[in-house]
């Protein structure tokens, strides 16, 4: 497979800086990225512009290869650090946080599903070449089909969503394959002439995630590229099922980042611009002295901290499982899935509450479109519908009540 | 004063229908208007287009003159009917509901503040000419000033907000006047060359309310046009203070209309398009059978009905006061204000909750921009910040705890 | 049937007062009863004393015969008035409010189910004799059985709950009857030697409702006493199904009364005893000036008013149906049931919220057992579990979503 | 000072077990204690019986000396472990959890305030003698006064609350002292003839905490017993201010324990006794299959986990400060206080919500007094009023908005 990075790389803000080496330093790096992203987040969101520059920034910052092996120039960091990094980036721009989170998932797909040889080879090349990953993946449909042509697989069809593919270097094709129960995943260069990305992602939130549809026409990839397949049979590691809680915790991470961004943006607005109310209360000189303002911020901040603490605990738990992939049991995997389901609920709840209530503590003029304070509500509201949150409550309820852990599906 | 209606009137959908005569018939008429408005509400909202056509529709439907005297062709209806009509229109388009509500307030300003002669004369002319009213009013600033030139007043300055003026036939100018404590209100033709309406209202919600700024240059109006002034003195009726609870109940009415519109739109979407979730629950064939969907809709509908019932009760109470304006006491006025403050809280709470939670029962695809399901949240969120809802809780709290009714201010 | 009132009647507070004649006067009478009940409500609740005196008070006040025909000395009032009266009495003592509400239901059972002859005869006698009704009724079990002995029915068995029977003059026996699908209801004197009421109702709340179990041994009643049966066949009026929404609205009425009592009790406490907090805020002289206190009371009062307004609307709607029992359609009945289901939800929600949050605005010393502020939470919490509130949300959801009205069951 | 333990020590359940040595083992020990306490928690609570036996159990389990030096037979554990232990014990009995938590605070008072000599001496003796500590402390009043008699201090007066003193071996007397700004703390034997504990603590919840009043008559203690005083001057360590966040985190710990106990008790009840609802839904065989039941438990469990995770984080943060008492800065102390304030809010909110909502998922029969499911709501409700939670929101709000940390007071 020979894929080269097409995008020009302009001067990096970190050209003169040494690469971070500790988790703390990586998180700081992510904060620097967020600060850059935040500057024109409102305009970018409205323009619905394809985020080529923002992906380049992630590469320059080294975040794209955070999980890659150090030998090839990667950060060699753990998923725990990755969750923190996603959070920080999403604080500056929720869409870019999602793109980075999905990239981590796609880039680590071999570690979840691949044969050891595939895992190592893809990790090495991806890190060296600083690939940004996309995915034409949706296990709920079979609109993309792979045909066995002997040594190769030929992919044709379409996918409704293809998050990040348009700004990616490589894209996973996920397809139904005739005569097999399991779908096949294989990596293709995103600029392959048989792959066409369509615009048309125009949603309420997470607007820059390039989640439009894709059509695939006669893309031929070798059987050896089929992740986890050996001799035309799917032989998954137990480990594969860990991908699912990881996915949901990636979601949770950027929800928390968006919520934090929303709260921080509102706090700054209130400090700088919110006026006290002159009628019917105690006369106050500053908006920040209004009791109802302090009360609301205290409530929101406390709830956000609690959601973060639970997500951190889930990240610790999942990290332990990553450290011993071969020892993974369905029960251990299921318990983590339940913890992640709980963390997701708390993140969504507080994200939506912050998204709505910040207006009450900033005031009428904060509804001006150029303030753009609505993007936080829109971003959480949109992606939190990926799969029904009611089923996350149900999963946790089944565990609490009947000590049952969820069966691995694409959503638990 | 000689003001003529500038806008061309095209064929009315109700050209062949007799005018409604009962409150029920007027409400049905409003529902017909809402059905027309709803068709392209999403596109109109996005285009930020000035709603000339929509105001014409309100005129054709007879809603603009709902409160006008029958002798001049008005509907001769009560405020109670008007609140219902505002609700229905806002169900189809929140902005137009607000414009109509404000129009009712502006058109009835003489009844609240004027001398009997002014009241009758303006009511008659406005009804006959089917004036749509706007207002360059904001009692919190003194940026517009009236100068006493002997027989006349000359207005110059600016106002930050001028809701509806751009699509209006006549506009109230509210100005500080040198040497007097009270501001003066006087009616000017909206196409007066000295009045310039500016674009620039680009807010999160209620986008078509034309709430942009206005500048006024040397607009001369006679002293006799100064509402409630006699011999250059302001001699208000006690009744004037009733305007304020009426304003807040107008707000409440279009919040409820928007909430109803949001719920109805979501219900239709769920019925037609929401799919059941295939993982982890009982297998169901239809989205409408999902227990969490039924649960959420039941909760939202119940809350909405309760808020409506309280607003209806407030409307009854205020109607009683309207019927005996000279018997109005500060206490009676204050008790109604408290009831309205309570109704507003419930309307805002349920409006925001519906605006956010409808997504959980419609699903991920309902976030597509062409569905436009977000306008309900945006509309309630935006206008509900007009004055801090925390102070409405405080007002009701003071009444419950200390039996105090609020002092009349521009916001209670 | 010959039943006499066993209890001694002591001097009535209203001995010298004329009976009320208007709904307003009856509501005032109920308020006077509530004021008497409130004095020792805490002690009575704790003592778990059988409320003989309280039932006598209800008789003296005339409330027991509120719905009875005027010709026999009854109040001749409507159900709408009855709901208001239940609310007021429950404000003073939730248990007594429930007993009165159940009494109204039991006393009107013939109007719902009986043949016209039964209806009139029981109404006349019950009013003249001022019967207090109880009921050994629970359609979910068949532990009480009636045996057809030719002209008579012989009842034997038990019921788990028998609300109010112990303090009643007459009691409905509800029993399964061999060879018939429908259960039979017949009225027995409560002091019948074959009926034994057991103590043992010791619940969290509504402690004085005498809802203990009952055993029945060989109680013989004539077939003519079987409500709605003719020639040993059950021939119900359509009207019968109206009983069920009426039941749920009776529940809603005493929930609202309890909530009002809780709020009023807390308000008085705060006014008289709650101290301001001296640390970390603005220094205030009075507890009533604390912004968080005013905020919470404003929120609770607004929610309570909204729930009351919705219950009032449901009462109006059900009253319309009562006025034309023969015109009752399943759809009309179902729509009212949905409205009642919504009102119940709002009443329960606000009742529980008031029950819990009043402590935050009264303070630590209000937890002293002699204050007894917990009875409001306990009372709503206990009875609101009569049937799952989740199913009330479901009913309203089904109506909103699919325009379905609930099938008549014993709980809808 | 010579104080001996008066209570007889009966056979310990752990007589044959080695003392725990790891935090995990101590937590397990606490769980064993909780399991014993839970058996008759309902009866004990109702009987309002002085918990002599329960305190003895805590001693037998070694929990009383958990924080004591190993050299004297203590557990040598950290506060982090203590918080976990309090949580577990409160899960079995909220009152006993509070008593243990207060004991830890009282027993560590010398570490917060004492001179090094005092600290070590009291720690050694208390551990060796297995003292249980009480406190006649309330800094908001000056009803207890110490008089300087030269070498000694003579204490006389009263305190309204004296949590745990009645079941304690030693009690702190906190008194105002003439001519000094600061109050003085000194330790007295609880069976001192000059100290009289009064019954009369009869509150809604936390009923066994023996928080009744105390009178003190001429109790003479040497100046050397005055904590933190040298040469009749109060010379506090900076460290002293750390006591306050520690107190609030102790509260938070037993709130969380109570909440966990409530959830677990309800879950067991639902599993064993709750029936499905036969009307109007899908027919289900088991109560545990009701969607609304799973939904509610999932929601409550997720919220509880989030609150626990935040409390754990606060415990980590406070532990870091304990490790370097001399490096403590007002800012570091304040940041921890804010984090604790947030954790407390989340614990109280979820505790109250669990306390109320468990009934909806257990059903009507769970209101029977012998089930005693109400104690969890009562316990959280009562103690959470210790100081207004609104001020905790305010503290967090001030930090979020203005980066201010609270001034040390007795409540922050």
CSV table of N, CA and C in Angstrom, one decimal, chain B residues 4 12 53 71 76 109 115 130 186 196 205 231 243 314 323 325 365:
chain,number,residue,atom,x,y,z
B,4,UNK,N,-51.4,56.9,5.4
B,4,UNK,CA,-52.0,55.9,4.5
B,4,UNK,C,-51.2,54.6,4.5
B,12,UNK,N,-56.8,38.0,-0.9
B,12,UNK,CA,-56.8,37.4,0.4
B,12,UNK,C,-57.4,36.0,0.3
B,53,UNK,N,-44.9,40.2,3.4
B,53,UNK,CA,-46.0,39.4,3.0
B,53,UNK,C,-46.8,38.8,4.2
B,71,UNK,N,-67.6,49.1,14.8
B,71,UNK,CA,-68.1,50.2,13.9
B,71,UNK,C,-67.2,50.5,12.8
B,76,UNK,N,-63.7,43.8,17.4
B,76,UNK,CA,-64.4,44.1,18.6
B,76,UNK,C,-64.2,43.0,19.7
B,109,UNK,N,-52.0,51.1,23.0
B,109,UNK,CA,-51.3,52.0,23.9
B,109,UNK,C,-52.2,53.2,24.3
B,115,UNK,N,-55.6,60.1,26.5
B,115,UNK,CA,-56.9,60.8,26.9
B,115,UNK,C,-58.0,60.1,26.1
B,130,UNK,N,-56.6,49.8,8.8
B,130,UNK,CA,-55.9,48.6,9.1
B,130,UNK,C,-54.3,48.8,9.3
B,186,UNK,N,-45.5,59.3,21.0
B,186,UNK,CA,-46.3,59.9,19.9
B,186,UNK,C,-46.2,59.0,18.7
B,196,UNK,N,-35.4,56.4,9.8
B,196,UNK,CA,-34.6,55.4,9.0
B,196,UNK,C,-34.4,54.1,9.8
B,205,UNK,N,-32.7,33.8,17.6
B,205,UNK,CA,-34.1,33.4,17.3
B,205,UNK,C,-35.0,34.6,17.1
B,231,UNK,N,-52.1,69.9,28.0
B,231,UNK,CA,-51.5,71.2,28.4
B,231,UNK,C,-50.0,70.9,28.9
B,243,UNK,N,-50.7,48.1,31.4
B,243,UNK,CA,-49.9,47.8,30.2
B,243,UNK,C,-48.9,46.7,30.5
B,314,UNK,N,-54.5,33.6,33.9
B,314,UNK,CA,-54.0,35.0,34.0
B,314,UNK,C,-54.7,35.9,33.0
B,323,UNK,N,-62.1,45.3,32.1
B,323,UNK,CA,-63.5,45.6,32.0
B,323,UNK,C,-63.9,46.8,32.9
B,325,UNK,N,-61.6,49.7,34.0
B,325,UNK,CA,-60.3,50.3,34.1
B,325,UNK,C,-60.3,51.4,35.2
B,365,UNK,N,-31.5,12.1,12.7
B,365,UNK,CA,-31.7,12.7,11.4
B,365,UNK,C,-32.5,13.9,11.5
